[in-house]
Short mmCIF file of C-alpha atoms in Angstrom, two decimals:
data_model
loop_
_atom_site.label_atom_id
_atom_site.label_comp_id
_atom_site.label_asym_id
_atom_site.label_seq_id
_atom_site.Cartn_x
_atom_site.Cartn_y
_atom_site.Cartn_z
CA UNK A 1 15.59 -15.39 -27.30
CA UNK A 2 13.83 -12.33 -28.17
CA UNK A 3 12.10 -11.32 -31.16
CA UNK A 4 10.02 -8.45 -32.40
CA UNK A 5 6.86 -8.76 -34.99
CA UNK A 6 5.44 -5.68 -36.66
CA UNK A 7 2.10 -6.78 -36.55
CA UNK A 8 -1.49 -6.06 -38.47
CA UNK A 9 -4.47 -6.37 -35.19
CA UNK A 10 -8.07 -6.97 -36.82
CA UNK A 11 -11.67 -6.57 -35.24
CA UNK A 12 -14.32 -7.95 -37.44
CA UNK A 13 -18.05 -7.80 -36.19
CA UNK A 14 -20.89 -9.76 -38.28
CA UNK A 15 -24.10 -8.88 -36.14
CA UNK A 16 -26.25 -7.10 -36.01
CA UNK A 17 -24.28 -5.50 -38.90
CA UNK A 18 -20.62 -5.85 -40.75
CA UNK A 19 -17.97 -3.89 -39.13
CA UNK A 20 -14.16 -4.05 -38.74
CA UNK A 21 -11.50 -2.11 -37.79
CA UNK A 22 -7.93 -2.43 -38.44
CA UNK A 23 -4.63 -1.08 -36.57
CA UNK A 24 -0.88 -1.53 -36.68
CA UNK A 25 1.27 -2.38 -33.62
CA UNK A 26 4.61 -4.58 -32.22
CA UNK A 27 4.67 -7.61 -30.68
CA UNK A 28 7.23 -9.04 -28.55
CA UNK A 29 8.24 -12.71 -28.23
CA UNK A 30 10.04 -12.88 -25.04
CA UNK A 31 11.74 -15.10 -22.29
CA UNK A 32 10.94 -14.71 -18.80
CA UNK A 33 13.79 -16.08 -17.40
CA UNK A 34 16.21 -13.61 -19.62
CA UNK A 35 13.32 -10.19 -20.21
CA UNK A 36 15.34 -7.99 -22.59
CA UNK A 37 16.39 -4.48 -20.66
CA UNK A 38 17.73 -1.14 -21.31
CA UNK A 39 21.08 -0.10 -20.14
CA UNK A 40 20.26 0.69 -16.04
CA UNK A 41 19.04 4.39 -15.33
CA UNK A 42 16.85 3.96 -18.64
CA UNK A 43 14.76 0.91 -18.04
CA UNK A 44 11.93 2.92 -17.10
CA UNK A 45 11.79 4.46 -20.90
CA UNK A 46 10.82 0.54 -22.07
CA UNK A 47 10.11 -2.46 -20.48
CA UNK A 48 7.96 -5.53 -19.40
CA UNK A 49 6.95 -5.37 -15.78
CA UNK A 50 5.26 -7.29 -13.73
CA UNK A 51 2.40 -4.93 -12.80
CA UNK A 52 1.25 -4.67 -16.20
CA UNK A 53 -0.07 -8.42 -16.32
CA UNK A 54 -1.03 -11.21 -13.32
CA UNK A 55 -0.16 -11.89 -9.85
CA UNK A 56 1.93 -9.08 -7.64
CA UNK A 57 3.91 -6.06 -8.78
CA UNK A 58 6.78 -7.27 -6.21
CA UNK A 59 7.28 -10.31 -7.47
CA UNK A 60 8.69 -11.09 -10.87
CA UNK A 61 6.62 -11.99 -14.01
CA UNK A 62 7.89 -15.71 -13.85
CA UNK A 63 7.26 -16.15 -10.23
CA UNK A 64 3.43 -14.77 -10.93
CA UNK A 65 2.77 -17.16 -13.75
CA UNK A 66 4.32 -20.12 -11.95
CA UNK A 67 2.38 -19.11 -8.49
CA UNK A 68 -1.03 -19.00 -11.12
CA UNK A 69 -0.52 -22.41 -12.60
CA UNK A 70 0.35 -23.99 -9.54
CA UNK A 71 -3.38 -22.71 -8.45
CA UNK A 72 -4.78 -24.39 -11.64
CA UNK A 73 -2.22 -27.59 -10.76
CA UNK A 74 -0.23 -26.91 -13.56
CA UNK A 75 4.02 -28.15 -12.92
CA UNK A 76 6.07 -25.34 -13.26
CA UNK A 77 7.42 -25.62 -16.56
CA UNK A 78 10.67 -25.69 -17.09
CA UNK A 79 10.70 -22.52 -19.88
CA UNK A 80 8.38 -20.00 -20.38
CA UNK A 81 7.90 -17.44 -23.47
CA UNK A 82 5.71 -14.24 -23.38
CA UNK A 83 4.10 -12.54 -26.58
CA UNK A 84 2.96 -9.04 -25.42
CA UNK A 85 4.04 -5.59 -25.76
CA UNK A 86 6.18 -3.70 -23.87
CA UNK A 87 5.61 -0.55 -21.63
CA UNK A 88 6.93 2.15 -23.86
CA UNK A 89 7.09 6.13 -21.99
CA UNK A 90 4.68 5.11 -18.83
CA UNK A 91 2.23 4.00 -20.96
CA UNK A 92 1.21 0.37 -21.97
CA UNK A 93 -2.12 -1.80 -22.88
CA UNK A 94 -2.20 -5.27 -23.69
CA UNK A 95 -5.68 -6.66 -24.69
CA UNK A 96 -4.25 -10.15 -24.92
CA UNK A 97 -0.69 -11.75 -23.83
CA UNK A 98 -0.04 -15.23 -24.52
CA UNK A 99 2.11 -17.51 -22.45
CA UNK A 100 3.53 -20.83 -23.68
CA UNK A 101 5.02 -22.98 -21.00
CA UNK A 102 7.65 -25.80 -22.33
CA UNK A 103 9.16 -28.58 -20.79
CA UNK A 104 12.83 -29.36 -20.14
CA UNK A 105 12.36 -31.29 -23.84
CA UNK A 106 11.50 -28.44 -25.35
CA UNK A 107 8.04 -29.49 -26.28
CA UNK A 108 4.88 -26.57 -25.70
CA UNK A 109 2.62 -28.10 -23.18
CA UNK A 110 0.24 -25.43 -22.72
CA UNK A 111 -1.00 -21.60 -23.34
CA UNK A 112 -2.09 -19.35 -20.47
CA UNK A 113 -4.36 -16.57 -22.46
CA UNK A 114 -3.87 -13.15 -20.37
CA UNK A 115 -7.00 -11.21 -21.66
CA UNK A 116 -7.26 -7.52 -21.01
CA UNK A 117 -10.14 -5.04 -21.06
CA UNK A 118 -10.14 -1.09 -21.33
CA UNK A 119 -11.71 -0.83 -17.71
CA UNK A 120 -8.39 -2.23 -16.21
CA UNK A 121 -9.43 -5.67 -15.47
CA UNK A 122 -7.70 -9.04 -16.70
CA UNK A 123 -8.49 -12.84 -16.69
CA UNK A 124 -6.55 -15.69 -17.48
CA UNK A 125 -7.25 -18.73 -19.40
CA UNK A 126 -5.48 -22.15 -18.94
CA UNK A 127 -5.39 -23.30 -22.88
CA UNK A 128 -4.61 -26.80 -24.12
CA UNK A 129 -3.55 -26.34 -28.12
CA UNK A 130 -3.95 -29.20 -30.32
CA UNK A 131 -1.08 -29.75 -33.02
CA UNK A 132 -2.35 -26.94 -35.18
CA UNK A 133 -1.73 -24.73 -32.25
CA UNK A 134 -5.89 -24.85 -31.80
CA UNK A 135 -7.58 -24.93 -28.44
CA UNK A 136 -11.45 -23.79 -27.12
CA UNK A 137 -12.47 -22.02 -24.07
CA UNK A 138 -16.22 -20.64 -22.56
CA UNK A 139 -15.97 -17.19 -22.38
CA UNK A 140 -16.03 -15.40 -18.66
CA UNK A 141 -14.38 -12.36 -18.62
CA UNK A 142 -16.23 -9.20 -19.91
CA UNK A 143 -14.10 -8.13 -22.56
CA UNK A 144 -15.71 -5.34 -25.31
CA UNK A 145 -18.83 -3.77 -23.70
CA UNK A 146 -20.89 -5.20 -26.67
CA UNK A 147 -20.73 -8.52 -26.60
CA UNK A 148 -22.09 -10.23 -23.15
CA UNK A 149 -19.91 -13.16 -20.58
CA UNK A 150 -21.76 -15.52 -22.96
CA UNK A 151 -20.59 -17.94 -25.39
CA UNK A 152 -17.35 -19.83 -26.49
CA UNK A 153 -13.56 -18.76 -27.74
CA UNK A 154 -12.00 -21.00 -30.30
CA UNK A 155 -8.14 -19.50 -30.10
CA UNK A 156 -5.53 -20.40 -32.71
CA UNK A 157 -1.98 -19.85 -31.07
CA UNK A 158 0.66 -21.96 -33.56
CA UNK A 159 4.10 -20.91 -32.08
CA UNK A 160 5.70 -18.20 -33.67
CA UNK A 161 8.35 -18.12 -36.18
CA UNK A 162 9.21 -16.08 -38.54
CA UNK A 163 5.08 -15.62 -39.14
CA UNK A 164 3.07 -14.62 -36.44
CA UNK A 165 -0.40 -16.11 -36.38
CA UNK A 166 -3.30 -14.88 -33.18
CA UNK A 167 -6.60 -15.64 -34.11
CA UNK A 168 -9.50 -15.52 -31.55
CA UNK A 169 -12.92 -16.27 -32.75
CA UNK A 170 -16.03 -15.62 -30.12
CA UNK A 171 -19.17 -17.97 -30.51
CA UNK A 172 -22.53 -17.06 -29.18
CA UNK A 173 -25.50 -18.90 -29.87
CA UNK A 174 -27.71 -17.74 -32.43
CA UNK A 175 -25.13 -14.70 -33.39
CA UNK A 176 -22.70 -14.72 -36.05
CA UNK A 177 -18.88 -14.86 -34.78
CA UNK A 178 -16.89 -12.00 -33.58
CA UNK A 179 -12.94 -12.42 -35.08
CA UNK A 180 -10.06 -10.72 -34.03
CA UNK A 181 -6.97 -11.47 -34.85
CA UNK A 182 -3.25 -10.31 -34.88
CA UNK A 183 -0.48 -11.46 -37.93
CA UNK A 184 2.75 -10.07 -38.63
CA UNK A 185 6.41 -10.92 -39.68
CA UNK A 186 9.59 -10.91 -37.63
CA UNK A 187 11.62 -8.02 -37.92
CA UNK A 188 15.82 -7.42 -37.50
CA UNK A 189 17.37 -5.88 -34.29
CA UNK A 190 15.22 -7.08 -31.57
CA UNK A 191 16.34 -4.36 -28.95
CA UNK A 192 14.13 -2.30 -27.17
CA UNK A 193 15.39 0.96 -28.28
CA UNK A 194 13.20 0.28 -31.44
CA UNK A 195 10.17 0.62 -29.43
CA UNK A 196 10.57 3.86 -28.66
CA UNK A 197 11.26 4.75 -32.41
CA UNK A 198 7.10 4.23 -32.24
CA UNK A 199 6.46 4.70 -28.94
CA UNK A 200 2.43 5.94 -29.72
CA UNK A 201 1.70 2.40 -31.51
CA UNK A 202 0.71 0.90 -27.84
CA UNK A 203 -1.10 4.16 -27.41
CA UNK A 204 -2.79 4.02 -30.67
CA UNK A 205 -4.22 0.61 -30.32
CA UNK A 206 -6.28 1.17 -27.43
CA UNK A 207 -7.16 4.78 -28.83
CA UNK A 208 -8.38 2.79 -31.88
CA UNK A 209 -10.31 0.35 -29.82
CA UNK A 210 -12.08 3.52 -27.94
CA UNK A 211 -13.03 5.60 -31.17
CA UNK A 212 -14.68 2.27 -33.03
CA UNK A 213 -16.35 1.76 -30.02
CA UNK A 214 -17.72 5.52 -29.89
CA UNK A 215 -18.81 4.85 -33.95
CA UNK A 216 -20.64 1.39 -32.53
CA UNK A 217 -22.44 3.06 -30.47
CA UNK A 218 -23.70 6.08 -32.63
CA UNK A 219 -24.42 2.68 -35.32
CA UNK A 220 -27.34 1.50 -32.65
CA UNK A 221 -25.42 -1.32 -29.98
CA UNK A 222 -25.93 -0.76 -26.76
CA UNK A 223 -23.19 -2.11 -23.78
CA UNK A 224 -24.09 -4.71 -21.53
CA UNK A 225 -23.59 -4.31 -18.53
CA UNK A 226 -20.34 -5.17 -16.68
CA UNK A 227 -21.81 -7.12 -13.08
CA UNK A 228 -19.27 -8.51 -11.63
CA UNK A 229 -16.96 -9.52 -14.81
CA UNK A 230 -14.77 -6.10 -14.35
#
């Protein structure tokens, strides 16, 4: 099972002042017992590896999740999908990956949130959707450097189909809520080759989430600081 969204990614700010910005990327809905590859020699053009997300570059993407949950006393489930993007040229950045672990019925028992910041660190959160694919979460990881480790997530993650929904909504007290989120359709001929038909759209999201934050800044915010968050 693999599939490939062309998707629409969404920042929307309401405090101290409106502000939104909008890109276009790919999403990938993969397995991790069956990652789609190149033909050998070429894998390094596109691929998922497992130093781009949790645990140890030696060890394979499934073996890092299931070594994580077992931490958090989470079963290893018996199937395991990833929605991220792929490293394209050398190059990849992934503000959020979402994991959905399934038992052997077939039935989503939980989401593991992989969240991502442009200084290079990552967190993970353990998520618990309800039937609408809704679950809630405090907040600890520092994430944009305008917005504090304060505050709550409400994250919509239905499973995708032939829609893909990502909504993640920050709460702080007494601020309005910060939205982003990430829609899209599913698209034909799921290889990876089409990835490197675009190969700056992984490039060009985390350009675009560099140059609104220079324009932020010149608007008034300030960051806060990082501590020990990074």
């Amino acid at each position: 099972m693999t599939a490939c969204y062309d998707v629409t990614i969404r920042h929307q700010r309401h405090g101290p002042f409106s502000y939104g910005l909008v890109s276009a990327g790919e999403a990938w809905l993969v397995d991790l017992d069956n990652l789609p590859r190149l033909p050998r020699g070429l894998g390094w053009l596109a691929g998922f590896r497992a130093a781009d997300h949790l645990g140890a570059p030696s060890q394979s993407l499934r073996e890092n999740l299931d070594a994580w949950l077992a931490e958090e006393g989470v079963e290893r489930p018996a199937r395991v999908t990833m929605l991220a993007q792929p490293r394209v040229l050398g190059y990849v950045f992934d503000p959020l990956t979402v994991f959905s672990l399934y038992d052997r019925h077939g039935r989503r028992t939980g989401v593991v949130a992989e969240v991502r910041n442009t200084y290079g660190g990552r967190h993970c959160y353990l998520l618990s959707p309800d039937e609408n694919g809704t679950a809630e979460v405090d907040k600890a990881f520092y994430v944009s450097p305008f917005n504090p480790v304060e505050g709550r997530y409400t994250i919509r993650v239905p499973e995708p189909g032939h829609a893909l929904t990502v909504v993640v909504t920050l709460h702080r007290p007494d601020h309005p809520p910060f939205t982003a989120t990430m829609t899209g359709t599913r698209t034909d001929g799921a290889s990876l080759w089409r990835s490197l038909r675009r190969p700056w759209r992984t490039r060009g999201v985390s350009a675009a989430i560099r140059w609104h934050g220079i324009r932020l800044y010149l608007m008034g915010l300030r960051p806060y600081p990082r501590g020990g968050h990074a």
